[in-house]
Amino acid sequence: MSQDKPHQNLAIIGHVDHGKSTLVGRLLFETGSVPEHVIEQHREEAEEKGKGGFEFAYVMDNLAEERERGVTIDIAHQEFDTDTYYFTIVDTPGHRDFVKNMITGASQADHAVLVVAADDGVAPQTREHVFLARTLGINELIVAVNKMDLVDYSQDTYDEVVGEVRELLDQVRFDTEDAEFIPVSAFKGDNVAERSENTPWYDGNVLLEALNDLPEPSPPTDAPLRLPIQDVYTISGIGTVPVGRVETGTLNTGDNVNFQPSDVGGEVKTIEMHHEEVDYAGPGDNVGFNVRGIGKDDIRRGDVCGPADDPPTVAETFQAQIVVMQHPSVITAGYTPVFHAHTAQVACTIESLDQKLDPASGEVAEENPDFIKSGDAAVVTIRPQKPLSIEPSSEIPELGSFAIRDMGQTIAAGKVLSVNERT
Ligand code: GDP
């Protein structure tokens, strides 16, 4: 696998059980990202048990194991490459925090594959994920209409599902010109790496071709270090070890760093990555590190680590553009749901509804609306009920988006326009 190729972070989204994990397994399998001897072993086992055709059981088992282990410091990202790109699947599909991670920057995807099962069509999480992808600025979508084997590779069923998905994309103002539709079977392998004889009526790209043809992602920003803290451990012989993922900038031993909103800091003594000591870490690296003079109770999950001379911003209030995805009634000023931003979860009050926007043009449709409801886009002013470190999306997009959750659901997502800093 070559890391010299341009890198793409790819999100696999879609309703539960529509085949996301199976498709990831199939992609790894078809691109030779799983050692052949391991596959061979499972092929033999499968054949012995009369389960031919499930030769990528190994890949699937591994994914399941990942899922059970949950988020750890060395989240094993799935990786594969095509002729043009080196791909990382940015989150383990099926993971409980998937939606939240998608929004909060724990998985900044460049592009997404939307998996829709042909026998089920557009389902609730299909809507949720498409909406989030759109809000988060994913502009290119590959739509894999999966489980074609279950509908006898019927072109009519395929066309019906494509129609449903187009309608959904139109609803969230996703430019359907930028979406590519492919009939696949993740399970059998149709139209993933090779054109399938089962779909003679389809003459478009197969999935790997479509991935290969994606536009190059935008280059990383030259933003200062921002490292949201996921957990804080005490490790004997080392001391306090905050862990998290570097979102922007670099972390070097000897750096003078600062944690916000806890407002403490010190010199970086050691950095560990994949159980090895390193001198520095960059964007995308999951690290544990140790800072001189910082005790376990000085910092917490939700803090952001940055350079002492350019510390993370802490908001007194912030203005944001949000899109309401699903809310049973209406949202008015004073509403205080939980905001999920990077690794932080903080109750925040929507202090004022400043403007309602036309979601298609982005132009102001109404000043100071009395309420907003599902499907509305708006500019609002937000007051965190506890200190929250967050950044304007225009300056550090990785730390500038959030999800609003209430009643166990993502009800809205948004981007920070400006921050009124705590003094
Ligand atoms: P996820 O929840 O979206 O990750 O879905 P999974 O990948 O776990 O798949 C859910 C179920 O659908 C599993 O039992 C898979 O074996 C099955 N499945 C996935 N893709 C296909 C497919 O292309 N054809 C058929 N027949 N079954 C599939």
Short mmCIF file of C-alpha atoms and ligand atoms in Angstrom, two decimals:
data_model
loop_
_atom_site.label_atom_id
_atom_site.label_comp_id
_atom_site.label_asym_id
_atom_site.label_seq_id
_atom_site.Cartn_x
_atom_site.Cartn_y
_atom_site.Cartn_z
CA MET A 1 0.00 0.00 0.00
CA SER A 2 1.47 3.32 -1.02
CA GLN A 3 1.21 6.33 1.20
CA ASP A 4 2.69 8.55 -1.55
CA LYS A 5 -0.68 8.86 -3.23
CA PRO A 6 -3.03 11.68 -2.22
CA HIS A 7 -4.98 10.73 0.84
CA GLN A 8 -8.77 10.61 1.07
CA ASN A 9 -10.85 10.29 4.21
CA LEU A 10 -13.94 8.38 3.28
CA ALA A 11 -17.14 8.07 5.31
CA ILE A 12 -19.45 5.12 4.74
CA ILE A 13 -22.92 6.23 5.71
CA GLY A 14 -26.41 4.78 5.62
CA HIS A 15 -29.14 3.09 7.61
CA VAL A 16 -28.26 0.30 10.03
CA ASP A 17 -28.15 -3.14 8.38
CA HIS A 18 -28.05 -1.73 4.86
CA GLY A 19 -24.57 -3.25 4.49
CA LYS A 20 -21.98 -0.62 5.41
CA SER A 21 -19.63 -3.02 7.22
CA THR A 22 -20.02 -5.64 4.56
CA LEU A 23 -19.17 -3.09 1.89
CA VAL A 24 -16.08 -1.93 3.78
CA GLY A 25 -15.04 -5.57 4.12
CA ARG A 26 -15.62 -6.08 0.40
CA LEU A 27 -13.53 -3.00 -0.47
CA LEU A 28 -10.64 -4.17 1.70
CA PHE A 29 -10.92 -7.65 0.25
CA GLU A 30 -11.06 -6.56 -3.41
CA THR A 31 -8.15 -4.13 -3.07
CA GLY A 32 -5.93 -6.79 -1.52
CA SER A 33 -5.80 -5.01 1.81
CA VAL A 34 -6.23 -8.27 3.69
CA PRO A 35 -3.36 -10.81 3.63
CA GLU A 36 -4.09 -13.60 1.13
CA HIS A 37 -3.12 -16.44 3.49
CA VAL A 38 -5.66 -15.22 6.03
CA ILE A 39 -8.39 -15.14 3.42
CA GLU A 40 -7.37 -18.59 2.17
CA GLN A 41 -7.68 -20.01 5.66
CA HIS A 42 -11.20 -18.67 5.99
CA ARG A 43 -12.14 -19.75 2.50
CA GLU A 44 -11.25 -23.32 3.41
CA GLU A 45 -13.16 -23.11 6.65
CA ALA A 46 -16.18 -21.64 4.91
CA GLU A 47 -16.15 -24.32 2.22
CA GLU A 48 -15.86 -27.07 4.78
CA LYS A 49 -18.95 -25.75 6.46
CA GLY A 50 -20.70 -25.43 3.12
CA LYS A 51 -20.69 -21.65 3.34
CA GLY A 52 -18.92 -20.87 0.08
CA GLY A 53 -19.04 -17.30 -1.05
CA PHE A 54 -18.34 -15.91 2.35
CA GLU A 55 -14.59 -15.95 1.91
CA PHE A 56 -14.15 -12.49 3.31
CA ALA A 57 -15.50 -13.70 6.65
CA TYR A 58 -12.17 -12.77 8.12
CA VAL A 59 -12.56 -9.13 7.20
CA MET A 60 -16.05 -9.09 8.60
CA ASP A 61 -14.97 -10.74 11.86
CA ASN A 62 -12.29 -8.14 12.29
CA LEU A 63 -14.71 -5.31 11.77
CA ALA A 64 -17.09 -6.78 14.32
CA GLU A 65 -14.27 -7.04 16.82
CA GLU A 66 -13.36 -3.41 16.22
CA ARG A 67 -16.90 -2.41 16.89
CA GLU A 68 -17.01 -4.19 20.20
CA ARG A 69 -13.77 -2.68 21.36
CA GLY A 70 -15.12 0.82 20.79
CA VAL A 71 -13.00 3.92 20.57
CA THR A 72 -9.54 3.39 21.97
CA ILE A 73 -6.34 5.31 21.62
CA ASP A 74 -5.30 3.22 18.64
CA ILE A 75 -8.52 3.20 16.70
CA ALA A 76 -7.65 0.90 13.82
CA HIS A 77 -8.73 2.75 10.73
CA GLN A 78 -9.46 0.62 7.73
CA GLU A 79 -7.27 1.50 4.79
CA PHE A 80 -7.05 0.60 1.13
CA ASP A 81 -5.80 2.15 -2.05
CA THR A 82 -6.88 2.58 -5.64
CA ASP A 83 -4.70 3.68 -8.58
CA THR A 84 -5.10 7.33 -7.66
CA TYR A 85 -5.71 7.50 -3.94
CA TYR A 86 -4.88 6.13 -0.58
CA PHE A 87 -8.16 5.82 1.36
CA THR A 88 -8.88 5.77 5.07
CA ILE A 89 -12.36 4.80 6.23
CA VAL A 90 -12.78 7.47 8.87
CA ASP A 91 -15.02 5.65 11.25
CA THR A 92 -16.09 2.16 12.00
CA PRO A 93 -19.56 1.87 10.55
CA GLY A 94 -22.10 0.72 13.06
CA HIS A 95 -20.21 2.33 15.87
CA ARG A 96 -22.57 3.85 18.40
CA ASP A 97 -20.95 7.26 18.20
CA PHE A 98 -20.85 7.28 14.43
CA VAL A 99 -23.25 10.14 13.89
CA LYS A 100 -21.72 12.14 16.65
CA ASN A 101 -18.21 11.51 15.39
CA MET A 102 -19.26 12.45 11.93
CA ILE A 103 -20.30 15.87 13.10
CA THR A 104 -17.81 16.67 15.74
CA GLY A 105 -14.67 16.32 13.72
CA ALA A 106 -13.56 13.00 15.15
CA SER A 107 -14.00 11.89 11.59
CA GLN A 108 -13.56 14.65 9.06
CA ALA A 109 -14.48 12.98 5.82
CA ASP A 110 -13.63 14.39 2.42
CA HIS A 111 -16.25 12.32 0.60
CA ALA A 112 -18.88 9.74 1.43
CA VAL A 113 -20.37 6.53 0.13
CA LEU A 114 -24.06 6.31 0.97
CA VAL A 115 -25.24 2.70 1.26
CA VAL A 116 -28.94 2.13 0.59
CA ALA A 117 -30.31 -1.41 0.60
CA ALA A 118 -32.31 -2.09 -2.56
CA ASP A 119 -34.88 -4.13 -0.64
CA ASP A 120 -35.50 -1.38 1.91
CA GLY A 121 -34.90 1.95 0.18
CA VAL A 122 -34.53 5.26 1.98
CA ALA A 123 -34.80 4.70 5.77
CA PRO A 124 -34.57 7.07 8.77
CA GLN A 125 -30.80 6.95 9.15
CA THR A 126 -30.39 7.38 5.40
CA ARG A 127 -32.05 10.76 5.88
CA GLU A 128 -30.07 11.60 8.98
CA HIS A 129 -26.70 10.77 7.44
CA VAL A 130 -27.39 12.52 4.14
CA PHE A 131 -28.49 15.59 6.01
CA LEU A 132 -25.33 15.58 8.12
CA ALA A 133 -23.08 14.96 5.15
CA ARG A 134 -24.63 17.97 3.45
CA THR A 135 -24.33 20.19 6.52
CA LEU A 136 -20.73 19.17 7.05
CA GLY A 137 -19.79 20.17 3.56
CA ILE A 138 -19.38 16.77 1.95
CA ASN A 139 -20.06 17.67 -1.64
CA GLU A 140 -19.45 14.45 -3.50
CA LEU A 141 -21.56 11.44 -2.76
CA ILE A 142 -21.36 7.97 -4.20
CA VAL A 143 -24.64 6.14 -3.70
CA ALA A 144 -24.24 2.37 -3.53
CA VAL A 145 -27.63 0.73 -4.00
CA ASN A 146 -26.71 -2.45 -2.14
CA LYS A 147 -28.15 -5.96 -1.80
CA MET A 148 -29.05 -6.05 -5.48
CA ASP A 149 -28.86 -9.86 -5.19
CA LEU A 150 -31.89 -9.76 -2.89
CA VAL A 151 -34.03 -8.06 -5.53
CA ASP A 152 -32.90 -10.32 -8.39
CA TYR A 153 -30.82 -7.49 -9.85
CA SER A 154 -34.05 -5.83 -10.93
CA GLN A 155 -33.54 -2.61 -12.84
CA ASP A 156 -37.02 -1.42 -11.85
CA THR A 157 -36.25 -1.77 -8.15
CA TYR A 158 -32.92 -0.02 -8.68
CA ASP A 159 -34.58 2.87 -10.53
CA GLU A 160 -37.16 3.18 -7.77
CA VAL A 161 -34.51 3.41 -5.06
CA VAL A 162 -32.46 5.87 -7.11
CA GLY A 163 -35.61 7.98 -7.45
CA GLU A 164 -36.18 7.95 -3.68
CA VAL A 165 -32.58 8.92 -2.99
CA ARG A 166 -32.69 11.73 -5.57
CA GLU A 167 -35.79 13.10 -3.90
CA LEU A 168 -34.01 13.03 -0.53
CA LEU A 169 -30.95 14.75 -1.98
CA ASP A 170 -33.18 17.43 -3.48
CA GLN A 171 -34.86 17.97 -0.13
CA VAL A 172 -31.55 18.75 1.57
CA ARG A 173 -30.39 20.75 -1.49
CA PHE A 174 -27.65 18.33 -2.34
CA ASP A 175 -26.66 18.86 -5.93
CA THR A 176 -27.66 15.52 -7.46
CA GLU A 177 -25.27 16.28 -10.32
CA ASP A 178 -22.54 15.52 -7.79
CA ALA A 179 -23.95 12.14 -6.82
CA GLU A 180 -23.11 8.92 -8.62
CA PHE A 181 -25.41 5.89 -8.34
CA ILE A 182 -24.15 2.31 -8.56
CA PRO A 183 -26.08 -0.99 -8.16
CA VAL A 184 -23.94 -3.31 -6.02
CA SER A 185 -23.97 -6.38 -3.86
CA ALA A 186 -21.42 -6.03 -1.10
CA PHE A 187 -22.05 -9.63 -0.19
CA LYS A 188 -21.55 -11.14 -3.66
CA GLY A 189 -19.19 -8.49 -4.99
CA ASP A 190 -21.22 -7.22 -7.96
CA ASN A 191 -19.99 -3.90 -9.41
CA VAL A 192 -17.50 -3.31 -6.61
CA ALA A 193 -14.22 -4.10 -8.36
CA GLU A 194 -15.57 -5.56 -11.59
CA ARG A 195 -18.54 -5.02 -13.81
CA SER A 196 -21.26 -7.53 -12.99
CA GLU A 197 -22.94 -9.73 -15.56
CA ASN A 198 -26.02 -9.61 -13.35
CA THR A 199 -26.66 -5.96 -14.21
CA PRO A 200 -26.34 -5.77 -18.02
CA TRP A 201 -28.62 -2.72 -17.94
CA TYR A 202 -26.04 -0.71 -15.98
CA ASP A 203 -23.17 0.90 -17.87
CA GLY A 204 -21.74 3.34 -15.33
CA ASN A 205 -18.64 3.09 -13.13
CA VAL A 206 -18.12 0.23 -10.71
CA LEU A 207 -17.53 1.36 -7.11
CA LEU A 208 -13.73 1.31 -7.17
CA GLU A 209 -13.71 3.31 -10.41
CA ALA A 210 -16.02 5.88 -8.88
CA LEU A 211 -13.76 6.16 -5.82
CA ASN A 212 -10.77 6.50 -8.08
CA ASP A 213 -12.46 9.35 -9.97
CA LEU A 214 -13.29 11.44 -6.88
CA PRO A 215 -11.82 14.94 -6.91
CA GLU A 216 -8.75 15.55 -4.77
CA PRO A 217 -9.55 16.65 -1.22
CA SER A 218 -8.67 20.16 -0.12
CA PRO A 219 -5.23 20.45 1.44
CA PRO A 220 -4.94 20.49 5.25
CA THR A 221 -5.10 23.88 6.89
CA ASP A 222 -2.04 25.44 8.48
CA ALA A 223 -4.00 26.04 11.67
CA PRO A 224 -2.28 25.94 15.08
CA LEU A 225 -2.32 22.79 17.22
CA ARG A 226 -5.79 21.72 18.30
CA LEU A 227 -6.01 18.40 20.12
CA PRO A 228 -9.36 17.65 21.78
CA ILE A 229 -8.93 15.44 24.82
CA GLN A 230 -10.84 12.16 24.75
CA ASP A 231 -9.76 10.74 28.09
CA VAL A 232 -7.27 11.32 30.85
CA TYR A 233 -5.37 8.35 32.29
CA THR A 234 -2.90 7.91 35.10
CA ILE A 235 -0.10 5.58 34.06
CA SER A 236 2.46 4.42 36.58
CA GLY A 237 5.98 5.59 35.81
CA ILE A 238 4.68 8.35 33.55
CA GLY A 239 1.92 10.16 35.41
CA THR A 240 -1.05 11.90 33.87
CA VAL A 241 -1.64 10.94 30.24
CA PRO A 242 -4.31 12.80 28.26
CA VAL A 243 -5.21 11.03 25.03
CA GLY A 244 -6.86 12.31 21.89
CA ARG A 245 -6.51 12.93 18.20
CA VAL A 246 -4.52 15.79 16.72
CA GLU A 247 -7.04 17.65 14.56
CA THR A 248 -4.76 20.44 13.33
CA GLY A 249 -1.15 21.52 13.73
CA THR A 250 1.61 19.49 15.34
CA LEU A 251 2.45 18.44 18.86
CA ASN A 252 6.18 18.27 19.67
CA THR A 253 8.09 17.27 22.77
CA GLY A 254 9.36 20.42 24.45
CA ASP A 255 6.33 22.47 23.27
CA ASN A 256 4.67 24.73 25.75
CA VAL A 257 0.98 23.82 25.62
CA ASN A 258 -2.23 25.01 27.19
CA PHE A 259 -5.53 23.23 27.89
CA GLN A 260 -8.83 25.10 27.55
CA PRO A 261 -11.27 25.65 29.12
CA SER A 262 -9.45 24.13 32.13
CA ASP A 263 -6.87 26.90 31.67
CA VAL A 264 -3.74 25.01 32.71
CA GLY A 265 -0.54 24.31 30.82
CA GLY A 266 3.06 23.17 30.81
CA GLU A 267 5.82 21.61 28.75
CA VAL A 268 5.24 18.42 26.73
CA LYS A 269 7.56 15.78 28.14
CA THR A 270 6.67 12.64 26.16
CA ILE A 271 4.37 11.66 23.30
CA GLU A 272 3.25 8.12 22.62
CA MET A 273 1.66 6.82 19.45
CA HIS A 274 0.87 3.16 18.68
CA HIS A 275 2.69 2.17 21.89
CA GLU A 276 5.90 3.86 20.77
CA GLU A 277 7.50 7.05 21.91
CA VAL A 278 7.68 9.72 19.22
CA ASP A 279 8.97 13.30 19.09
CA TYR A 280 6.01 14.77 17.30
CA ALA A 281 2.51 14.03 16.04
CA GLY A 282 0.44 15.62 13.29
CA PRO A 283 -3.17 15.80 12.06
CA GLY A 284 -4.98 12.49 12.30
CA ASP A 285 -2.58 10.98 14.82
CA ASN A 286 -4.06 9.42 17.96
CA VAL A 287 -1.70 10.14 20.80
CA GLY A 288 -1.19 9.89 24.52
CA PHE A 289 1.16 12.47 26.00
CA ASN A 290 2.47 13.79 29.25
CA VAL A 291 2.75 17.42 30.29
CA ARG A 292 4.99 18.62 33.10
CA GLY A 293 3.06 19.66 36.18
CA ILE A 294 -0.40 18.55 34.97
CA GLY A 295 -2.30 16.29 37.37
CA LYS A 296 -5.24 14.00 36.59
CA ASP A 297 -7.79 16.41 38.02
CA ASP A 298 -6.42 19.48 36.23
CA ILE A 299 -7.82 18.52 32.83
CA ARG A 300 -10.76 16.56 31.47
CA ARG A 301 -12.47 15.13 28.41
CA GLY A 302 -13.70 18.01 26.28
CA ASP A 303 -10.64 20.18 26.93
CA VAL A 304 -8.68 21.20 23.87
CA CYS A 305 -4.89 21.34 23.92
CA GLY A 306 -3.16 24.07 21.90
CA PRO A 307 0.05 26.13 21.90
CA ALA A 308 0.51 28.33 24.99
CA ASP A 309 0.99 31.35 22.72
CA ASP A 310 -2.12 30.60 20.61
CA PRO A 311 -4.43 28.79 23.02
CA PRO A 312 -7.81 27.27 22.11
CA THR A 313 -10.69 29.75 22.13
CA VAL A 314 -13.24 29.59 24.94
CA ALA A 315 -16.69 30.95 24.12
CA GLU A 316 -18.80 33.19 26.30
CA THR A 317 -21.31 33.06 23.46
CA PHE A 318 -21.01 32.16 19.78
CA GLN A 319 -22.99 32.74 16.65
CA ALA A 320 -23.63 29.74 14.44
CA GLN A 321 -25.46 28.64 11.37
CA ILE A 322 -27.59 25.61 12.12
CA VAL A 323 -29.90 23.36 10.17
CA VAL A 324 -32.75 21.71 12.04
CA MET A 325 -33.02 18.10 11.01
CA GLN A 326 -35.79 16.73 13.16
CA HIS A 327 -37.64 18.30 16.03
CA PRO A 328 -41.11 17.23 17.12
CA SER A 329 -42.30 20.82 17.59
CA VAL A 330 -40.58 24.17 17.19
CA ILE A 331 -37.35 25.65 18.52
CA THR A 332 -37.59 29.03 20.24
CA ALA A 333 -35.12 31.23 22.13
CA GLY A 334 -34.32 29.75 25.54
CA TYR A 335 -34.15 26.15 24.33
CA THR A 336 -31.23 24.38 26.07
CA PRO A 337 -30.27 21.04 24.49
CA VAL A 338 -26.87 19.31 24.67
CA PHE A 339 -24.24 20.38 22.17
CA HIS A 340 -21.63 17.87 21.01
CA ALA A 341 -18.52 19.59 19.72
CA HIS A 342 -15.28 17.61 19.22
CA THR A 343 -15.02 15.59 22.46
CA ALA A 344 -17.09 18.01 24.55
CA GLN A 345 -20.73 17.68 25.55
CA VAL A 346 -22.14 20.84 27.05
CA ALA A 347 -25.69 22.09 27.60
CA CYS A 348 -26.07 25.33 25.68
CA THR A 349 -28.92 27.80 25.48
CA ILE A 350 -30.08 29.09 22.13
CA GLU A 351 -30.21 32.67 23.32
CA SER A 352 -31.60 34.29 20.20
CA LEU A 353 -32.82 33.33 16.75
CA ASP A 354 -31.15 35.96 14.61
CA GLN A 355 -32.05 35.07 11.04
CA LYS A 356 -33.91 32.41 9.18
CA LEU A 357 -32.17 31.47 5.94
CA ASP A 358 -33.38 30.18 2.64
CA PRO A 359 -31.65 26.78 2.64
CA ALA A 360 -31.26 26.80 -1.12
CA SER A 361 -29.65 30.22 -1.63
CA GLY A 362 -28.37 30.88 1.89
CA GLU A 363 -30.01 34.31 1.73
CA VAL A 364 -31.82 35.80 4.71
CA ALA A 365 -35.50 34.89 4.59
CA GLU A 366 -36.55 36.48 7.89
CA GLU A 367 -34.88 38.62 10.57
CA ASN A 368 -35.41 37.58 14.23
CA PRO A 369 -37.90 34.77 13.59
CA ASP A 370 -40.07 33.70 16.54
CA PHE A 371 -39.33 30.04 15.97
CA ILE A 372 -37.61 27.58 13.65
CA LYS A 373 -38.67 24.03 12.82
CA SER A 374 -37.52 20.88 11.02
CA GLY A 375 -35.92 21.65 7.68
CA ASP A 376 -35.12 25.28 8.57
CA ALA A 377 -31.68 26.81 8.40
CA ALA A 378 -30.93 29.70 10.73
CA VAL A 379 -28.29 31.90 12.28
CA VAL A 380 -28.53 31.72 16.07
CA THR A 381 -26.64 32.98 19.11
CA ILE A 382 -25.65 30.32 21.62
CA ARG A 383 -24.58 30.55 25.24
CA PRO A 384 -22.81 27.49 26.70
CA GLN A 385 -23.95 26.75 30.26
CA LYS A 386 -20.43 25.60 31.12
CA PRO A 387 -17.14 26.75 29.54
CA LEU A 388 -16.71 25.34 26.03
CA SER A 389 -13.73 25.55 23.73
CA ILE A 390 -14.82 26.03 20.14
CA GLU A 391 -13.45 27.84 17.07
CA PRO A 392 -14.89 29.77 14.14
CA SER A 393 -15.36 27.33 11.30
CA SER A 394 -13.72 29.75 8.86
CA GLU A 395 -10.51 29.65 10.90
CA ILE A 396 -10.36 26.04 12.15
CA PRO A 397 -13.12 24.01 10.49
CA GLU A 398 -12.04 20.89 12.38
CA LEU A 399 -13.08 22.56 15.65
CA GLY A 400 -15.91 24.65 14.27
CA SER A 401 -18.84 22.28 13.88
CA PHE A 402 -21.23 20.67 16.32
CA ALA A 403 -24.32 18.53 16.68
CA ILE A 404 -27.31 19.39 18.80
CA ARG A 405 -28.84 16.37 20.51
CA ASP A 406 -31.98 16.02 22.54
CA MET A 407 -34.22 13.10 23.41
CA GLY A 408 -31.62 10.65 22.14
CA GLN A 409 -31.61 12.09 18.64
CA THR A 410 -29.54 14.47 16.59
CA ILE A 411 -31.94 17.32 16.08
CA ALA A 412 -29.66 19.80 14.37
CA ALA A 413 -26.11 20.36 13.22
CA GLY A 414 -24.20 23.52 12.67
CA LYS A 415 -21.06 25.51 12.06
CA VAL A 416 -19.61 28.28 14.18
CA LEU A 417 -19.61 31.67 12.44
CA SER A 418 -17.98 33.76 15.18
CA VAL A 419 -16.99 33.45 18.81
CA ASN A 420 -17.42 36.05 21.53
CA GLU A 421 -14.51 35.00 23.74
CA ARG A 422 -14.70 34.52 27.47
CA THR A 423 -12.55 37.09 29.23
P1 GDP B 1 -24.44 -2.22 8.52
O1 GDP B 1 -25.24 -2.19 9.79
O2 GDP B 1 -24.92 -1.17 7.56
O3 GDP B 1 -22.95 -2.17 8.72
O4 GDP B 1 -24.80 -3.62 7.80
P2 GDP B 1 -23.96 -4.97 7.74
O5 GDP B 1 -22.81 -4.83 6.83
O6 GDP B 1 -23.71 -5.43 9.13
O7 GDP B 1 -25.03 -5.90 7.01
C1 GDP B 1 -26.27 -6.21 7.58
C2 GDP B 1 -26.73 -7.55 7.07
O8 GDP B 1 -26.97 -7.49 5.67
C3 GDP B 1 -25.72 -8.66 7.28
O9 GDP B 1 -26.40 -9.82 7.63
C4 GDP B 1 -25.05 -8.80 5.93
O10 GDP B 1 -24.56 -10.10 5.70
C5 GDP B 1 -26.20 -8.48 4.99
N1 GDP B 1 -25.73 -7.90 3.72
C6 GDP B 1 -24.88 -6.86 3.54
N2 GDP B 1 -24.70 -6.62 2.24
C7 GDP B 1 -25.44 -7.54 1.57
C8 GDP B 1 -25.67 -7.81 0.18
O11 GDP B 1 -25.13 -7.17 -0.73
N3 GDP B 1 -26.51 -8.84 -0.12
C9 GDP B 1 -27.12 -9.59 0.86
N4 GDP B 1 -27.93 -10.58 0.47
N5 GDP B 1 -26.93 -9.35 2.16
C10 GDP B 1 -26.09 -8.36 2.51
#
